[in-house]
Amino acid sequence: MCKGLAALPHSCLERAKEIKIKLGILLQKPDSAGDLVIPYNEKPEKPAKTQKPSLDEALQWRDSLDKLLQNNYGLASFKSFLKSEFSEENLEFWIACEDYKKIKSPAKMAEKAKQIYEEFIQTEAPKEVNIDHFTKDITMKNLVEPSLSSFDMAQKRIHSLMEKDSLPRFVRSEYYQELIK
């Protein structure tokens, strides 16, 4: 079993971190009994099975969120990091907007726009992103007649937020530090 911190196998350290996070959640005052349910993942999520980036490529991510997001391995690592911090909603919103821009059918576009709005934009949405009221109002007006650019302003705000906040935290994290060793 796990003995002494120096001798801890990597999986024991991951399990210890997972337990620490769950204990922190339990110590928070729940809003309802439903908040007491903590999901347990038998197998931790790993980055997508893609080729590990070169050191040069991974080092470029420090200065460019776009380069990170364009790389499947980088995107998966970034997503795993954000999930570990319970802050993946911004990235999920950004990805949903990218997927939305690929839709050709007006009917499917309207359906997807409604889904994105209900999941990320509306007040008290399950994965509500933090955008200002002006941006939220513009986005709502854009959704009266959905187009490929309906979420552009909100997506740019979230991209900027990830660039200024999430990316620097990711670069300081063990997720990134392991990549550049």
PDB file of C-alpha atoms in Angstrom:
ATOM      1  CA  MET A   1       0.000   0.000   0.000  1.00  0.00           C
ATOM      2  CA  CYS A   2       1.046   3.688   0.052  1.00  0.00           C
ATOM      3  CA  LYS A   3       3.867   4.337   2.558  1.00  0.00           C
ATOM      4  CA  GLY A   4       5.588   7.700   3.091  1.00  0.00           C
ATOM      5  CA  LEU A   5       5.076  10.610   0.718  1.00  0.00           C
ATOM      6  CA  ALA A   6       8.364  10.104  -1.124  1.00  0.00           C
ATOM      7  CA  ALA A   7       7.485   6.488  -1.912  1.00  0.00           C
ATOM      8  CA  LEU A   8       3.937   7.183  -3.106  1.00  0.00           C
ATOM      9  CA  PRO A   9       3.245   5.709  -6.520  1.00  0.00           C
ATOM     10  CA  HIS A  10       1.703   8.127  -9.017  1.00  0.00           C
ATOM     11  CA  SER A  11      -1.743   6.482  -8.750  1.00  0.00           C
ATOM     12  CA  CYS A  12      -1.737   6.851  -4.949  1.00  0.00           C
ATOM     13  CA  LEU A  13      -1.006  10.571  -5.289  1.00  0.00           C
ATOM     14  CA  GLU A  14      -3.871  10.944  -7.754  1.00  0.00           C
ATOM     15  CA  ARG A  15      -6.217   9.066  -5.424  1.00  0.00           C
ATOM     16  CA  ALA A  16      -5.115  11.220  -2.466  1.00  0.00           C
ATOM     17  CA  LYS A  17      -5.837  14.394  -4.466  1.00  0.00           C
ATOM     18  CA  GLU A  18      -9.242  13.030  -5.482  1.00  0.00           C
ATOM     19  CA  ILE A  19     -10.090  12.292  -1.829  1.00  0.00           C
ATOM     20  CA  LYS A  20      -8.926  15.788  -0.790  1.00  0.00           C
ATOM     21  CA  ILE A  21     -11.206  17.386  -3.382  1.00  0.00           C
ATOM     22  CA  LYS A  22     -14.176  15.260  -2.314  1.00  0.00           C
ATOM     23  CA  LEU A  23     -13.601  16.071   1.362  1.00  0.00           C
ATOM     24  CA  GLY A  24     -13.509  19.762   0.467  1.00  0.00           C
ATOM     25  CA  ILE A  25     -16.865  19.384  -1.249  1.00  0.00           C
ATOM     26  CA  LEU A  26     -18.344  17.626   1.760  1.00  0.00           C
ATOM     27  CA  LEU A  27     -17.182  20.398   4.076  1.00  0.00           C
ATOM     28  CA  GLN A  28     -19.090  22.997   2.040  1.00  0.00           C
ATOM     29  CA  LYS A  29     -22.636  23.690   3.165  1.00  0.00           C
ATOM     30  CA  PRO A  30     -24.949  22.049   0.601  1.00  0.00           C
ATOM     31  CA  ASP A  31     -27.884  23.953  -0.881  1.00  0.00           C
ATOM     32  CA  SER A  32     -29.927  20.759  -1.020  1.00  0.00           C
ATOM     33  CA  ALA A  33     -29.649  17.071  -0.280  1.00  0.00           C
ATOM     34  CA  GLY A  34     -28.941  16.483  -3.982  1.00  0.00           C
ATOM     35  CA  ASP A  35     -25.643  18.374  -3.582  1.00  0.00           C
ATOM     36  CA  LEU A  36     -24.419  15.659  -1.221  1.00  0.00           C
ATOM     37  CA  VAL A  37     -24.112  13.121  -4.028  1.00  0.00           C
ATOM     38  CA  ILE A  38     -20.511  12.910  -5.212  1.00  0.00           C
ATOM     39  CA  PRO A  39     -19.860  10.954  -8.398  1.00  0.00           C
ATOM     40  CA  TYR A  40     -16.966   8.512  -8.307  1.00  0.00           C
ATOM     41  CA  ASN A  41     -15.076   7.749 -11.466  1.00  0.00           C
ATOM     42  CA  GLU A  42     -13.538   4.286 -11.274  1.00  0.00           C
ATOM     43  CA  LYS A  43     -11.018   5.258 -13.946  1.00  0.00           C
ATOM     44  CA  PRO A  44      -9.763   8.850 -14.112  1.00  0.00           C
ATOM     45  CA  GLU A  45     -10.234  10.523 -17.476  1.00  0.00           C
ATOM     46  CA  LYS A  46      -7.102  10.542 -19.615  1.00  0.00           C
ATOM     47  CA  PRO A  47      -6.309  12.770 -22.569  1.00  0.00           C
ATOM     48  CA  ALA A  48      -7.575  11.524 -25.923  1.00  0.00           C
ATOM     49  CA  LYS A  49      -5.434   8.890 -27.590  1.00  0.00           C
ATOM     50  CA  THR A  50      -3.481  11.234 -29.790  1.00  0.00           C
ATOM     51  CA  GLN A  51       0.188  11.715 -30.281  1.00  0.00           C
ATOM     52  CA  LYS A  52       1.931  13.471 -27.402  1.00  0.00           C
ATOM     53  CA  PRO A  53       3.139  16.887 -28.572  1.00  0.00           C
ATOM     54  CA  SER A  54       6.785  17.725 -29.034  1.00  0.00           C
ATOM     55  CA  LEU A  55       8.417  19.825 -26.315  1.00  0.00           C
ATOM     56  CA  ASP A  56       8.529  22.835 -28.660  1.00  0.00           C
ATOM     57  CA  GLU A  57       4.840  22.497 -29.440  1.00  0.00           C
ATOM     58  CA  ALA A  58       3.859  22.164 -25.764  1.00  0.00           C
ATOM     59  CA  LEU A  59       6.029  25.158 -24.850  1.00  0.00           C
ATOM     60  CA  GLN A  60       4.113  27.297 -27.381  1.00  0.00           C
ATOM     61  CA  TRP A  61       0.918  26.709 -25.403  1.00  0.00           C
ATOM     62  CA  ARG A  62       2.228  28.951 -22.609  1.00  0.00           C
ATOM     63  CA  ASP A  63       1.763  31.961 -24.864  1.00  0.00           C
ATOM     64  CA  SER A  64      -1.079  30.864 -27.134  1.00  0.00           C
ATOM     65  CA  LEU A  65      -4.425  29.512 -26.035  1.00  0.00           C
ATOM     66  CA  ASP A  66      -5.319  29.089 -29.725  1.00  0.00           C
ATOM     67  CA  LYS A  67      -2.370  26.749 -30.325  1.00  0.00           C
ATOM     68  CA  LEU A  68      -3.398  24.748 -27.247  1.00  0.00           C
ATOM     69  CA  LEU A  69      -7.016  24.505 -28.420  1.00  0.00           C
ATOM     70  CA  GLN A  70      -5.974  23.432 -31.940  1.00  0.00           C
ATOM     71  CA  ASN A  71      -3.991  20.468 -30.610  1.00  0.00           C
ATOM     72  CA  ASN A  72      -6.129  17.427 -29.647  1.00  0.00           C
ATOM     73  CA  TYR A  73      -3.714  16.343 -26.906  1.00  0.00           C
ATOM     74  CA  GLY A  74      -3.460  19.893 -25.562  1.00  0.00           C
ATOM     75  CA  LEU A  75      -7.228  20.325 -25.633  1.00  0.00           C
ATOM     76  CA  ALA A  76      -7.746  17.037 -23.756  1.00  0.00           C
ATOM     77  CA  SER A  77      -5.086  17.918 -21.162  1.00  0.00           C
ATOM     78  CA  PHE A  78      -6.557  21.392 -20.677  1.00  0.00           C
ATOM     79  CA  LYS A  79     -10.049  19.923 -20.300  1.00  0.00           C
ATOM     80  CA  SER A  80      -8.835  17.363 -17.721  1.00  0.00           C
ATOM     81  CA  PHE A  81      -7.152  20.154 -15.778  1.00  0.00           C
ATOM     82  CA  LEU A  82     -10.282  22.323 -15.813  1.00  0.00           C
ATOM     83  CA  LYS A  83     -12.420  19.358 -14.709  1.00  0.00           C
ATOM     84  CA  SER A  84     -10.067  18.798 -11.775  1.00  0.00           C
ATOM     85  CA  GLU A  85     -10.813  22.395 -10.739  1.00  0.00           C
ATOM     86  CA  PHE A  86     -14.562  22.101 -11.446  1.00  0.00           C
ATOM     87  CA  SER A  87     -14.263  24.924 -13.980  1.00  0.00           C
ATOM     88  CA  GLU A  88     -14.721  23.267 -17.352  1.00  0.00           C
ATOM     89  CA  GLU A  89     -17.879  25.171 -18.335  1.00  0.00           C
ATOM     90  CA  ASN A  90     -15.976  27.896 -20.227  1.00  0.00           C
ATOM     91  CA  LEU A  91     -14.119  25.377 -22.375  1.00  0.00           C
ATOM     92  CA  GLU A  92     -17.282  23.346 -22.948  1.00  0.00           C
ATOM     93  CA  PHE A  93     -19.076  26.515 -24.063  1.00  0.00           C
ATOM     94  CA  TRP A  94     -16.212  27.425 -26.423  1.00  0.00           C
ATOM     95  CA  ILE A  95     -16.284  23.902 -27.946  1.00  0.00           C
ATOM     96  CA  ALA A  96     -20.096  24.022 -28.282  1.00  0.00           C
ATOM     97  CA  CYS A  97     -19.760  27.336 -30.182  1.00  0.00           C
ATOM     98  CA  GLU A  98     -17.137  25.830 -32.497  1.00  0.00           C
ATOM     99  CA  ASP A  99     -19.448  22.877 -33.202  1.00  0.00           C
ATOM    100  CA  TYR A 100     -22.373  25.271 -33.724  1.00  0.00           C
ATOM    101  CA  LYS A 101     -20.455  27.148 -36.448  1.00  0.00           C
ATOM    102  CA  LYS A 102     -20.222  23.911 -38.475  1.00  0.00           C
ATOM    103  CA  ILE A 103     -24.011  23.468 -38.723  1.00  0.00           C
ATOM    104  CA  LYS A 104     -25.508  24.029 -42.191  1.00  0.00           C
ATOM    105  CA  SER A 105     -29.233  23.371 -41.616  1.00  0.00           C
ATOM    106  CA  PRO A 106     -31.210  26.372 -40.266  1.00  0.00           C
ATOM    107  CA  ALA A 107     -33.497  24.027 -38.288  1.00  0.00           C
ATOM    108  CA  LYS A 108     -30.554  22.249 -36.639  1.00  0.00           C
ATOM    109  CA  MET A 109     -28.877  25.604 -36.035  1.00  0.00           C
ATOM    110  CA  ALA A 110     -31.945  26.910 -34.187  1.00  0.00           C
ATOM    111  CA  GLU A 111     -32.136  23.711 -32.126  1.00  0.00           C
ATOM    112  CA  LYS A 112     -28.427  23.837 -31.204  1.00  0.00           C
ATOM    113  CA  ALA A 113     -28.627  27.584 -30.441  1.00  0.00           C
ATOM    114  CA  LYS A 114     -31.462  26.918 -27.990  1.00  0.00           C
ATOM    115  CA  GLN A 115     -29.482  24.103 -26.371  1.00  0.00           C
ATOM    116  CA  ILE A 116     -26.343  26.262 -25.973  1.00  0.00           C
ATOM    117  CA  TYR A 117     -28.404  29.128 -24.577  1.00  0.00           C
ATOM    118  CA  GLU A 118     -30.165  26.909 -22.024  1.00  0.00           C
ATOM    119  CA  GLU A 119     -26.994  25.095 -20.985  1.00  0.00           C
ATOM    120  CA  PHE A 120     -24.544  28.019 -20.792  1.00  0.00           C
ATOM    121  CA  ILE A 121     -26.072  31.488 -21.217  1.00  0.00           C
ATOM    122  CA  GLN A 122     -29.410  31.820 -19.455  1.00  0.00           C
ATOM    123  CA  THR A 123     -29.433  32.873 -15.806  1.00  0.00           C
ATOM    124  CA  GLU A 124     -29.091  29.835 -13.525  1.00  0.00           C
ATOM    125  CA  ALA A 125     -28.116  27.614 -16.488  1.00  0.00           C
ATOM    126  CA  PRO A 126     -26.576  24.274 -15.387  1.00  0.00           C
ATOM    127  CA  LYS A 127     -23.158  25.330 -16.761  1.00  0.00           C
ATOM    128  CA  GLU A 128     -23.641  29.090 -16.789  1.00  0.00           C
ATOM    129  CA  VAL A 129     -20.614  30.960 -18.119  1.00  0.00           C
ATOM    130  CA  ASN A 130     -19.561  34.261 -16.633  1.00  0.00           C
ATOM    131  CA  ILE A 131     -20.327  36.933 -19.221  1.00  0.00           C
ATOM    132  CA  ASP A 132     -21.390  40.519 -18.669  1.00  0.00           C
ATOM    133  CA  HIS A 133     -25.022  41.620 -19.091  1.00  0.00           C
ATOM    134  CA  PHE A 134     -24.273  43.560 -22.283  1.00  0.00           C
ATOM    135  CA  THR A 135     -22.800  40.460 -23.954  1.00  0.00           C
ATOM    136  CA  LYS A 136     -25.663  38.303 -22.679  1.00  0.00           C
ATOM    137  CA  ASP A 137     -28.220  40.785 -24.074  1.00  0.00           C
ATOM    138  CA  ILE A 138     -26.512  40.954 -27.483  1.00  0.00           C
ATOM    139  CA  THR A 139     -26.359  37.142 -27.610  1.00  0.00           C
ATOM    140  CA  MET A 140     -30.061  36.859 -26.745  1.00  0.00           C
ATOM    141  CA  LYS A 141     -30.926  39.364 -29.510  1.00  0.00           C
ATOM    142  CA  ASN A 142     -28.775  37.383 -31.958  1.00  0.00           C
ATOM    143  CA  LEU A 143     -30.755  34.246 -31.151  1.00  0.00           C
ATOM    144  CA  VAL A 144     -34.049  35.719 -32.394  1.00  0.00           C
ATOM    145  CA  GLU A 145     -32.785  34.736 -35.846  1.00  0.00           C
ATOM    146  CA  PRO A 146     -29.867  32.331 -35.263  1.00  0.00           C
ATOM    147  CA  SER A 147     -26.872  32.657 -37.562  1.00  0.00           C
ATOM    148  CA  LEU A 148     -23.337  31.264 -37.549  1.00  0.00           C
ATOM    149  CA  SER A 149     -22.195  34.391 -35.686  1.00  0.00           C
ATOM    150  CA  SER A 150     -24.906  34.363 -32.980  1.00  0.00           C
ATOM    151  CA  PHE A 151     -22.478  33.409 -30.203  1.00  0.00           C
ATOM    152  CA  ASP A 152     -19.370  35.199 -31.501  1.00  0.00           C
ATOM    153  CA  MET A 153     -19.305  37.990 -28.922  1.00  0.00           C
ATOM    154  CA  ALA A 154     -19.896  35.630 -25.990  1.00  0.00           C
ATOM    155  CA  GLN A 155     -17.368  33.143 -27.344  1.00  0.00           C
ATOM    156  CA  LYS A 156     -14.736  35.897 -27.672  1.00  0.00           C
ATOM    157  CA  ARG A 157     -15.378  37.016 -24.076  1.00  0.00           C
ATOM    158  CA  ILE A 158     -14.997  33.445 -22.795  1.00  0.00           C
ATOM    159  CA  HIS A 159     -11.870  32.902 -24.911  1.00  0.00           C
ATOM    160  CA  SER A 160     -10.373  36.056 -23.396  1.00  0.00           C
ATOM    161  CA  LEU A 161     -11.295  34.890 -19.891  1.00  0.00           C
ATOM    162  CA  MET A 162      -9.668  31.484 -20.470  1.00  0.00           C
ATOM    163  CA  GLU A 163      -6.581  33.198 -21.893  1.00  0.00           C
ATOM    164  CA  LYS A 164      -6.182  35.513 -18.900  1.00  0.00           C
ATOM    165  CA  ASP A 165      -7.253  33.125 -16.130  1.00  0.00           C
ATOM    166  CA  SER A 166      -7.422  29.417 -17.015  1.00  0.00           C
ATOM    167  CA  LEU A 167      -4.355  29.204 -19.264  1.00  0.00           C
ATOM    168  CA  PRO A 168      -1.908  30.646 -16.688  1.00  0.00           C
ATOM    169  CA  ARG A 169      -3.270  28.236 -14.042  1.00  0.00           C
ATOM    170  CA  PHE A 170      -2.937  25.327 -16.488  1.00  0.00           C
ATOM    171  CA  VAL A 171       0.659  26.265 -17.309  1.00  0.00           C
ATOM    172  CA  ARG A 172       1.504  26.216 -13.569  1.00  0.00           C
ATOM    173  CA  SER A 173      -0.293  22.880 -13.062  1.00  0.00           C
ATOM    174  CA  GLU A 174       1.141  19.371 -12.832  1.00  0.00           C
ATOM    175  CA  TYR A 175      -0.808  18.504 -16.015  1.00  0.00           C
ATOM    176  CA  TYR A 176       1.333  20.897 -18.047  1.00  0.00           C
ATOM    177  CA  GLN A 177       4.571  20.496 -16.081  1.00  0.00           C
ATOM    178  CA  GLU A 178       4.533  16.726 -16.791  1.00  0.00           C
ATOM    179  CA  LEU A 179       4.279  17.471 -20.537  1.00  0.00           C
ATOM    180  CA  ILE A 180       7.343  19.682 -20.644  1.00  0.00           C
ATOM    181  CA  LYS A 181       9.643  17.460 -18.580  1.00  0.00           C
TER     182      LYS A 181
END
